[in-house]
Short mmCIF file of C-alpha atoms and ligand atoms in Angstrom, two decimals:
data_model
loop_
_atom_site.label_atom_id
_atom_site.label_comp_id
_atom_site.label_asym_id
_atom_site.label_seq_id
_atom_site.Cartn_x
_atom_site.Cartn_y
_atom_site.Cartn_z
CA MET A 1 0.00 0.00 0.00
CA ARG A 2 1.38 3.42 -1.00
CA LEU A 3 0.38 7.04 -0.53
CA SER A 4 -1.07 7.17 -4.03
CA HIS A 5 -3.45 4.40 -2.96
CA CYS A 6 -4.90 6.55 -0.18
CA HIS A 7 -8.19 8.13 -1.19
CA ASN A 8 -9.83 8.73 2.16
CA PHE A 9 -9.42 8.85 5.94
CA ARG A 10 -9.65 5.06 6.29
CA ASP A 11 -6.88 4.52 3.73
CA PHE A 12 -4.53 6.95 5.50
CA ARG A 13 -5.31 5.32 8.83
CA GLU A 14 -4.50 1.91 7.40
CA LEU A 15 -1.20 3.09 5.90
CA ALA A 16 -0.28 4.70 9.24
CA ARG A 17 -1.17 1.47 11.05
CA ARG A 18 1.17 -0.48 8.79
CA ARG A 19 4.06 1.96 9.12
CA LEU A 20 3.97 2.96 12.80
CA PRO A 21 5.12 1.02 15.84
CA ARG A 22 2.02 -0.20 17.65
CA PRO A 23 2.32 2.11 20.71
CA ILE A 24 2.60 5.21 18.52
CA PHE A 25 -0.34 4.20 16.33
CA ASN A 26 -2.38 3.55 19.46
CA HIS A 27 -1.44 6.94 20.87
CA ILE A 28 -3.00 8.65 17.84
CA ASP A 29 -5.88 6.24 17.34
CA GLY A 30 -6.79 5.82 20.99
CA ALA A 31 -9.17 7.77 23.20
CA ALA A 32 -10.44 7.72 26.79
CA ASP A 33 -12.09 4.83 28.65
CA ASP A 34 -14.25 2.79 26.27
CA GLU A 35 -13.75 5.26 23.41
CA VAL A 36 -17.53 5.77 23.15
CA THR A 37 -17.23 9.50 22.52
CA LYS A 38 -14.62 8.98 19.85
CA ARG A 39 -16.97 6.64 17.98
CA ARG A 40 -19.94 8.97 18.49
CA ASN A 41 -17.95 11.92 17.10
CA ALA A 42 -17.70 10.23 13.71
CA ALA A 43 -21.21 8.72 13.82
CA SER A 44 -22.89 12.03 14.72
CA PHE A 45 -22.60 13.31 11.14
CA GLU A 46 -24.72 10.43 9.92
CA ASP A 47 -27.84 11.43 11.82
CA CYS A 48 -28.64 14.10 9.30
CA ASP A 49 -28.79 14.43 5.56
CA LEU A 50 -27.95 17.18 3.13
CA VAL A 51 -30.76 18.54 0.96
CA PRO A 52 -29.25 19.92 -2.25
CA ASN A 53 -30.57 22.57 -4.58
CA VAL A 54 -29.94 22.26 -8.31
CA LEU A 55 -29.52 24.44 -11.38
CA ARG A 56 -27.82 27.25 -9.50
CA GLY A 57 -24.84 27.93 -11.79
CA VAL A 58 -21.95 26.59 -9.74
CA LYS A 59 -18.97 26.92 -12.06
CA ASP A 60 -16.81 28.82 -9.55
CA VAL A 61 -16.84 27.96 -5.87
CA ASP A 62 -15.28 30.14 -3.18
CA LEU A 63 -14.36 28.18 -0.05
CA SER A 64 -12.80 31.06 1.87
CA VAL A 65 -13.89 31.99 5.39
CA THR A 66 -12.71 34.48 8.00
CA ILE A 67 -12.41 33.31 11.59
CA MET A 68 -11.10 35.36 14.48
CA GLY A 69 -9.81 37.93 12.00
CA GLN A 70 -7.89 35.31 9.97
CA LYS A 71 -8.70 34.74 6.33
CA LEU A 72 -8.56 31.04 5.41
CA ALA A 73 -8.75 29.77 1.83
CA VAL A 74 -10.71 26.73 3.02
CA PRO A 75 -13.23 26.26 5.86
CA PHE A 76 -11.05 23.81 7.80
CA TYR A 77 -7.77 24.07 9.72
CA CYS A 78 -5.25 21.77 11.40
CA SER A 79 -6.17 21.62 15.05
CA PRO A 80 -3.21 21.64 17.46
CA THR A 81 -1.90 18.21 18.40
CA GLY A 82 1.11 17.33 20.52
CA LEU A 83 4.14 15.14 19.87
CA GLN A 84 3.92 15.30 16.08
CA ARG A 85 7.54 14.20 15.57
CA LEU A 86 6.54 10.87 17.08
CA CYS A 87 4.17 10.38 14.14
CA HIS A 88 6.83 11.25 11.59
CA HIS A 89 10.27 12.81 11.91
CA GLN A 90 9.08 15.90 9.97
CA GLY A 91 6.38 16.49 12.58
CA GLU A 92 5.00 20.03 12.91
CA ARG A 93 7.21 21.23 10.03
CA ALA A 94 5.25 19.02 7.64
CA VAL A 95 1.83 20.04 8.97
CA ALA A 96 2.64 23.75 8.95
CA ALA A 97 4.03 23.60 5.40
CA ALA A 98 0.99 21.68 4.12
CA ALA A 99 -1.42 24.09 5.85
CA ALA A 100 0.45 27.07 4.42
CA LYS A 101 0.38 25.58 0.92
CA LEU A 102 -3.40 25.31 1.14
CA GLY A 103 -3.76 28.74 2.73
CA THR A 104 -5.18 27.61 6.03
CA MET A 105 -4.44 27.90 9.74
CA PHE A 106 -2.52 25.43 11.85
CA GLY A 107 -2.08 25.06 15.59
CA VAL A 108 1.11 24.49 17.54
CA SER A 109 0.57 22.59 20.76
CA SER A 110 2.17 23.32 24.11
CA LEU A 111 3.30 19.72 23.68
CA GLY A 112 4.63 20.45 20.20
CA THR A 113 7.98 19.04 19.12
CA VAL A 114 9.07 22.01 16.98
CA GLY A 115 9.39 25.56 18.31
CA LEU A 116 6.56 27.99 17.59
CA GLU A 117 9.09 30.67 16.55
CA GLU A 118 10.66 28.49 13.85
CA LEU A 119 7.26 27.75 12.34
CA ARG A 120 6.19 31.39 12.54
CA LYS A 121 9.29 32.44 10.61
CA ALA A 122 8.84 29.74 8.00
CA HIS A 123 5.20 30.48 7.07
CA ALA A 124 2.92 33.48 6.76
CA THR A 125 -0.30 31.47 7.12
CA PRO A 126 -2.32 32.06 10.34
CA GLN A 127 -0.81 30.28 13.33
CA VAL A 128 -2.53 29.33 16.56
CA TYR A 129 -0.71 28.66 19.79
CA GLN A 130 -2.47 26.08 21.94
CA PHE A 131 -1.96 26.88 25.58
CA TYR A 132 -2.17 24.66 28.63
CA PHE A 133 -2.61 26.53 31.90
CA HIS A 134 0.18 25.50 34.28
CA ARG A 135 0.20 25.70 38.07
CA ASP A 136 2.97 28.29 37.95
CA ARG A 137 1.28 31.63 37.06
CA GLY A 138 4.62 33.29 36.27
CA LEU A 139 5.29 30.55 33.80
CA ASN A 140 1.92 31.14 32.12
CA ARG A 141 2.74 34.81 31.76
CA ALA A 142 6.17 34.00 30.29
CA MET A 143 4.63 31.61 27.77
CA LEU A 144 2.06 34.22 26.69
CA GLU A 145 4.81 36.79 26.32
CA ARG A 146 6.89 34.41 24.22
CA ALA A 147 3.95 33.67 21.89
CA LYS A 148 3.23 37.38 21.55
CA GLU A 149 6.83 38.12 20.63
CA ALA A 150 6.82 35.33 18.07
CA GLY A 151 3.82 36.91 16.31
CA ILE A 152 1.20 34.23 16.99
CA ASP A 153 -2.16 35.21 15.46
CA VAL A 154 -4.58 33.41 17.78
CA MET A 155 -4.18 32.23 21.36
CA MET A 156 -6.14 29.03 21.93
CA LEU A 157 -6.56 27.89 25.51
CA THR A 158 -7.56 24.24 25.87
CA VAL A 159 -10.04 23.99 28.73
CA ASP A 160 -11.01 20.31 28.65
CA CYS A 161 -7.74 18.97 30.09
CA ILE A 162 -8.15 20.05 33.70
CA THR A 163 -6.99 16.51 34.47
CA GLY A 164 -5.68 13.74 32.25
CA GLY A 165 -8.11 11.54 30.33
CA ASN A 166 -7.92 7.82 30.98
CA ARG A 167 -6.19 6.66 27.82
CA GLU A 168 -5.76 2.98 28.44
CA ARG A 169 -3.94 2.23 25.20
CA ASP A 170 -1.18 4.67 26.28
CA LEU A 171 -1.11 3.17 29.77
CA ARG A 172 -0.61 -0.30 28.36
CA ALA A 173 2.24 0.89 26.12
CA GLY A 174 3.83 2.92 28.93
CA LEU A 175 4.03 6.00 26.69
CA THR A 176 5.87 8.87 28.35
CA ILE A 177 7.02 12.42 27.59
CA PRO A 178 9.81 13.16 26.83
CA PHE A 179 9.56 10.09 24.68
CA ARG A 180 11.86 7.22 25.71
CA LEU A 181 12.13 3.86 24.05
CA LYS A 182 11.30 1.34 26.75
CA LEU A 183 12.80 -2.10 26.76
CA GLY A 184 9.38 -3.73 27.10
CA GLY A 185 8.12 -1.99 23.99
CA MET A 186 11.32 -2.59 21.99
CA LEU A 187 9.89 -5.52 20.09
CA GLN A 188 7.02 -3.40 18.81
CA PHE A 189 9.53 -0.84 17.61
CA ALA A 190 11.91 -3.44 16.18
CA MET A 191 9.06 -4.61 13.96
CA LYS A 192 8.97 -1.16 12.29
CA PRO A 193 12.71 -0.49 11.78
CA ARG A 194 12.15 2.36 9.30
CA TRP A 195 10.33 4.41 11.92
CA GLY A 196 13.04 3.59 14.49
CA LEU A 197 15.85 4.53 12.11
CA ASN A 198 14.19 7.83 11.28
CA TYR A 199 13.63 8.52 14.94
CA LEU A 200 17.24 7.83 15.86
CA THR A 201 18.85 9.60 12.91
CA HIS A 202 16.94 12.88 13.16
CA GLU A 203 17.19 15.68 15.64
CA ARG A 204 16.77 14.69 19.26
CA PHE A 205 13.22 14.56 20.55
CA SER A 206 12.30 17.65 22.56
CA LEU A 207 9.36 19.80 23.63
CA PRO A 208 10.58 23.31 22.77
CA GLN A 209 7.43 25.04 24.03
CA LEU A 210 8.02 23.56 27.49
CA ASP A 211 11.71 22.74 27.80
CA GLU A 212 12.68 26.33 28.57
CA HIS A 213 10.01 26.73 31.20
CA VAL A 214 9.08 23.45 32.83
CA ASP A 215 11.33 21.28 34.91
CA MET A 216 10.20 17.69 34.56
CA GLY A 217 12.93 16.67 36.96
CA GLY A 218 14.85 15.07 34.10
CA ARG A 219 12.57 12.05 34.20
CA PRO A 220 10.02 10.88 31.69
CA MET A 221 6.41 11.27 32.75
CA SER A 222 3.20 9.75 31.46
CA ILE A 223 0.95 12.09 29.51
CA GLY A 224 -1.74 11.56 32.12
CA ARG A 225 0.69 12.67 34.84
CA TYR A 226 1.70 15.75 32.85
CA PHE A 227 -1.94 16.87 32.82
CA SER A 228 -2.51 15.93 36.45
CA GLU A 229 0.71 17.28 37.98
CA MET A 230 1.80 20.20 35.80
CA LEU A 231 -1.53 21.75 34.88
CA ASP A 232 -3.64 23.77 37.28
CA PRO A 233 -6.96 22.14 38.22
CA SER A 234 -8.03 25.31 40.02
CA MET A 235 -8.09 27.31 36.75
CA ASN A 236 -11.32 29.32 36.64
CA TRP A 237 -13.10 32.03 34.64
CA ASP A 238 -11.27 34.84 36.44
CA ASP A 239 -7.89 33.36 35.48
CA VAL A 240 -8.95 33.12 31.88
CA ALA A 241 -10.41 36.63 31.85
CA GLU A 242 -7.01 37.88 33.02
CA MET A 243 -5.29 35.93 30.26
CA VAL A 244 -7.63 37.42 27.66
CA ARG A 245 -6.82 40.91 28.95
CA THR A 246 -3.08 40.21 28.95
CA TRP A 247 -3.09 38.75 25.46
CA GLU A 248 -4.91 41.71 23.88
CA GLY A 249 -5.59 39.80 20.66
CA HIS A 250 -7.76 37.03 19.28
CA PHE A 251 -8.39 34.55 22.06
CA CYS A 252 -10.19 31.27 21.70
CA LEU A 253 -11.33 28.57 24.14
CA LYS A 254 -11.00 25.01 22.88
CA GLY A 255 -13.15 22.39 24.55
CA VAL A 256 -16.28 24.38 25.40
CA MET A 257 -19.40 22.22 25.21
CA SER A 258 -22.25 23.97 27.04
CA LYS A 259 -24.28 27.03 26.10
CA ALA A 260 -23.60 28.54 29.52
CA ASP A 261 -19.82 28.30 29.07
CA ALA A 262 -20.07 29.65 25.53
CA LYS A 263 -21.85 32.73 26.89
CA ARG A 264 -19.22 33.23 29.57
CA ALA A 265 -16.50 32.97 26.95
CA ALA A 266 -18.19 35.80 25.03
CA ASP A 267 -18.63 37.79 28.26
CA ILE A 268 -14.88 37.75 29.04
CA GLY A 269 -13.94 38.88 25.54
CA CYS A 270 -13.05 35.67 23.71
CA THR A 271 -13.38 36.07 19.94
CA GLY A 272 -13.81 32.36 19.28
CA ILE A 273 -14.66 29.01 20.81
CA VAL A 274 -14.09 25.49 19.56
CA ILE A 275 -16.79 23.05 20.56
CA SER A 276 -14.71 19.95 21.15
CA ASN A 277 -14.30 16.89 23.31
CA HIS A 278 -10.60 16.56 22.44
CA GLY A 279 -11.24 13.80 19.93
CA GLY A 280 -12.82 11.69 22.69
CA ARG A 281 -9.54 11.63 24.60
CA GLN A 282 -10.77 13.30 27.79
CA LEU A 283 -14.32 12.80 29.13
CA ASP A 284 -15.65 9.59 27.65
CA GLY A 285 -19.44 9.76 27.39
CA SER A 286 -19.26 13.47 26.58
CA ARG A 287 -21.56 14.61 23.80
CA ALA A 288 -20.27 14.90 20.25
CA ALA A 289 -19.39 18.46 19.22
CA PHE A 290 -21.56 18.19 16.12
CA ASP A 291 -24.59 17.26 18.26
CA GLN A 292 -23.98 20.30 20.44
CA LEU A 293 -23.28 22.73 17.63
CA ALA A 294 -26.73 24.14 16.84
CA GLU A 295 -27.63 25.13 20.39
CA VAL A 296 -24.27 26.80 20.99
CA VAL A 297 -24.44 28.70 17.68
CA ASP A 298 -27.94 29.86 18.58
CA ALA A 299 -26.73 31.06 21.98
CA VAL A 300 -23.54 32.94 20.97
CA GLY A 301 -23.10 32.81 17.20
CA ASP A 302 -23.68 36.56 16.93
CA ARG A 303 -21.06 37.35 19.60
CA LEU A 304 -18.04 35.23 18.64
CA ASP A 305 -16.90 32.71 16.03
CA VAL A 306 -18.01 29.16 16.78
CA MET A 307 -15.80 26.37 15.45
CA MET A 308 -16.02 22.64 16.11
CA ASP A 309 -13.82 19.57 15.88
CA GLY A 310 -14.10 15.83 16.40
CA GLY A 311 -14.72 12.95 14.02
CA VAL A 312 -14.45 14.98 10.81
CA GLN A 313 -13.45 12.57 8.07
CA ARG A 314 -15.22 13.82 4.94
CA GLY A 315 -15.95 16.99 3.02
CA THR A 316 -19.66 16.38 3.60
CA HIS A 317 -19.03 16.39 7.38
CA VAL A 318 -17.58 19.88 6.99
CA LEU A 319 -20.57 20.94 4.88
CA LYS A 320 -22.96 19.69 7.57
CA ALA A 321 -21.15 21.54 10.35
CA LEU A 322 -21.03 24.76 8.31
CA SER A 323 -24.75 24.38 7.52
CA LEU A 324 -25.48 24.29 11.25
CA GLY A 325 -23.54 27.51 11.76
CA ALA A 326 -19.90 26.57 12.46
CA LYS A 327 -17.54 29.17 10.98
CA ALA A 328 -14.85 26.55 10.33
CA VAL A 329 -13.97 23.00 11.31
CA GLY A 330 -10.85 21.64 13.00
CA LEU A 331 -9.11 18.44 11.84
CA GLY A 332 -7.12 16.19 14.16
CA ARG A 333 -6.55 12.56 13.23
CA PHE A 334 -7.55 13.46 9.67
CA TYR A 335 -4.07 14.93 9.14
CA LEU A 336 -2.19 12.90 11.78
CA TYR A 337 -2.60 9.54 10.03
CA PRO A 338 -1.32 10.96 6.70
CA LEU A 339 1.53 12.65 8.57
CA ALA A 340 2.46 9.32 10.11
CA ALA A 341 2.04 7.50 6.81
CA ALA A 342 4.02 9.82 4.57
CA GLY A 343 5.13 13.08 6.22
CA GLN A 344 4.47 16.36 4.41
CA ALA A 345 3.43 14.64 1.16
CA GLY A 346 0.81 12.71 3.14
CA VAL A 347 -0.63 15.78 4.87
CA GLU A 348 -0.70 17.70 1.59
CA ARG A 349 -2.55 14.89 -0.14
CA ALA A 350 -5.09 14.55 2.67
CA LEU A 351 -5.81 18.29 2.89
CA GLU A 352 -6.07 18.57 -0.88
CA LEU A 353 -8.52 15.65 -0.98
CA MET A 354 -10.58 17.34 1.73
CA LYS A 355 -10.65 20.55 -0.30
CA GLU A 356 -11.69 18.67 -3.46
CA GLU A 357 -14.45 16.89 -1.57
CA ILE A 358 -15.79 20.20 -0.27
CA VAL A 359 -15.67 21.85 -3.71
CA ARG A 360 -17.47 18.88 -5.22
CA GLY A 361 -19.99 18.81 -2.36
CA MET A 362 -20.65 22.56 -2.69
CA LYS A 363 -21.36 22.18 -6.41
CA LEU A 364 -23.66 19.26 -5.81
CA MET A 365 -25.41 21.28 -3.08
CA GLY A 366 -25.91 24.20 -5.49
CA CYS A 367 -23.74 26.60 -3.48
CA THR A 368 -20.91 28.85 -4.65
CA SER A 369 -19.88 30.35 -1.32
CA ILE A 370 -19.86 29.14 2.27
CA VAL A 371 -22.46 31.70 3.44
CA GLU A 372 -25.03 30.02 1.19
CA LEU A 373 -24.96 26.90 3.38
CA SER A 374 -27.70 27.00 6.00
CA ARG A 375 -30.00 24.81 8.07
CA GLN A 376 -32.43 24.86 5.12
CA ASN A 377 -30.00 22.38 3.55
CA LEU A 378 -30.09 19.91 6.41
CA ARG A 379 -32.64 17.46 7.84
CA PHE A 380 -32.17 15.38 10.99
CA ARG A 381 -33.53 11.86 10.92
CA ALA A 382 -33.71 10.41 14.39
CA ALA A 383 -35.76 12.89 16.40
CA ASN A 384 -39.09 12.96 14.56
CA GLY A 385 -38.84 10.32 11.92
CA GLY A 386 -37.17 12.38 9.31
CA ASN A 387 -38.03 16.04 9.22
CA ALA A 388 -36.27 17.75 12.05
CA GLU A 389 -34.86 21.11 10.99
CA ARG A 390 -32.64 22.50 13.74
C1 FMN B 401 -2.65 12.36 19.00
C2 FMN B 401 -3.44 13.58 19.40
C3 FMN B 401 -2.81 14.59 20.12
C4 FMN B 401 -3.53 15.73 20.49
N1 FMN B 401 -2.88 16.73 21.17
C5 FMN B 401 -3.56 17.85 21.51
C6 FMN B 401 -2.89 18.90 22.19
O1 FMN B 401 -1.70 18.85 22.45
N2 FMN B 401 -3.63 20.00 22.53
C7 FMN B 401 -4.97 20.11 22.23
O2 FMN B 401 -5.61 21.10 22.57
N3 FMN B 401 -5.60 19.11 21.57
C8 FMN B 401 -4.95 18.00 21.20
N4 FMN B 401 -5.59 17.00 20.53
C9 FMN B 401 -7.02 17.19 20.15
C10 FMN B 401 -7.16 17.81 18.76
O3 FMN B 401 -6.71 19.14 18.74
C11 FMN B 401 -8.62 17.78 18.29
O4 FMN B 401 -9.43 18.41 19.26
C12 FMN B 401 -9.13 16.37 18.04
O5 FMN B 401 -8.12 15.55 17.51
C13 FMN B 401 -10.31 16.38 17.11
O6 FMN B 401 -10.80 15.09 16.92
P1 FMN B 401 -10.44 14.17 15.64
O7 FMN B 401 -9.08 13.62 15.89
O8 FMN B 401 -11.50 13.15 15.64
O9 FMN B 401 -10.47 15.08 14.43
C14 FMN B 401 -4.90 15.85 20.16
C15 FMN B 401 -5.52 14.84 19.42
C16 FMN B 401 -4.81 13.71 19.04
C17 FMN B 401 -5.51 12.64 18.25
#
C-alpha cells in the first residue's frame, strides 16, 4: 500500500497502522475509557442528511472563510496536536508547510515538538498557539509573552484537560514524555525499523514550548501525569479573563461544550470558541461536538466565532457543520494519520482531498460560497422520523 493508494481517511489510517510502531499508532488512534465519545464523534454526522438545490450555476466555488480575524482559503484548519515528531520525523514542520500551501491555519501545541518561533518564521499562514494553563502563574505569563513576541495570530486555551483523560492504550504501552524507548516496547519498535531509524537519525526529541520553562525533573512522565501534575486544576473564569486581557488579541477557548460556558466565553472577551471533546480523549461519554453545535451557535453565534472539531473525516461532514452555523472546522486525526504515513506529502494529499471533496460537495449542493450553506440544507432523521430542521 502506497500514498497514491490513499483516497480517504480510512486509507490513510491503514497506511499509518502499517508503518507505525504499535504504541505510537495507538497513541493517535486511541481515546479515553471505552472510546464511546470517539466513535460517536464520527457517527454524529450520519444522523442528518444534506438537501441539495440544483440548477444554481456553480462553475466557480469560493471556499474562503474568515475566523477570528484570519482569512482562510478553506473552511477547515489543522487543530493543534502534541508530539507530532513521534508520528513522523518531519512532525509540525510538515503540517505547517501543508497548511500554508493550502492557505489555512494550523495550531502548535504546548506539547509540540518544533518551536513555535521556527514555524512562525517559515510560514505566513495564520498560526494558533495552543496553551495549557500551568500551576505556575509566572510561567503562564512567560509563555504568553513568548507567543506574543513570536507573532502568533490566535491564542487558543484548551479547557477540557483540567486533568488527564484515561487513555488505556497509552497506559498499556507505557508512553511517556519526553519520549523514551522502553525495553518492554522494543519488540514493537523493532518490527517497524524504518520508523526507528528515522527517529534515531533525526534531531533529538524535545518539547521546545516547554523545555525552557518546565522542569520535569529530568525524568520521563506519562501524559496523564503531565496533565494531572503540571496543569492547574483550580483554573477558573477569572484566570482566563485575566489571560484574555493580557493577550490583547484574538483569544479562543477550545473544549467548550455547554451554552452557559459559551456565553461566559463571550462575556470575558473571547473572539472564538471550539466546541470539542478533544477527539474523545478526555471525558468519555461526553456529547459529540456536532450534536452540540446548533444550540451553541444559537446562543452565541452573533457574539463570537463558533468552530467545532471531532470525528471529521469527509468533506460532507464539513458541509454539515457549516450548515449548522460553524464558521470553520478543525481536523485532528484526519491529518495525523497521513503525517504518520508519509510526512508532508501525506498531509498535503489529505488536505487537498478534503478541499476537493468540499468543492465537489458545494457544487452538488448548489452553493458557490460558504455563506449560502444553512439549516435549510439539512434534515435530521432520528428525532421525529425524518423532518427535524434544527
Ligand atoms: C494524538 C493527538 C494529540 C492531540 N494533542 C492535543 C494537544 O496537544 N492539545 C490540544 O488542545 N488538543 C490536542 N488534541 C485534540 C485535537 O486538537 C482535536 O481536538 C481532536 O483531535 C479532534 O478530533 P479528531 O481527531 O476526531 O479530528 C490531540 C488529538 C490527538 C488525536
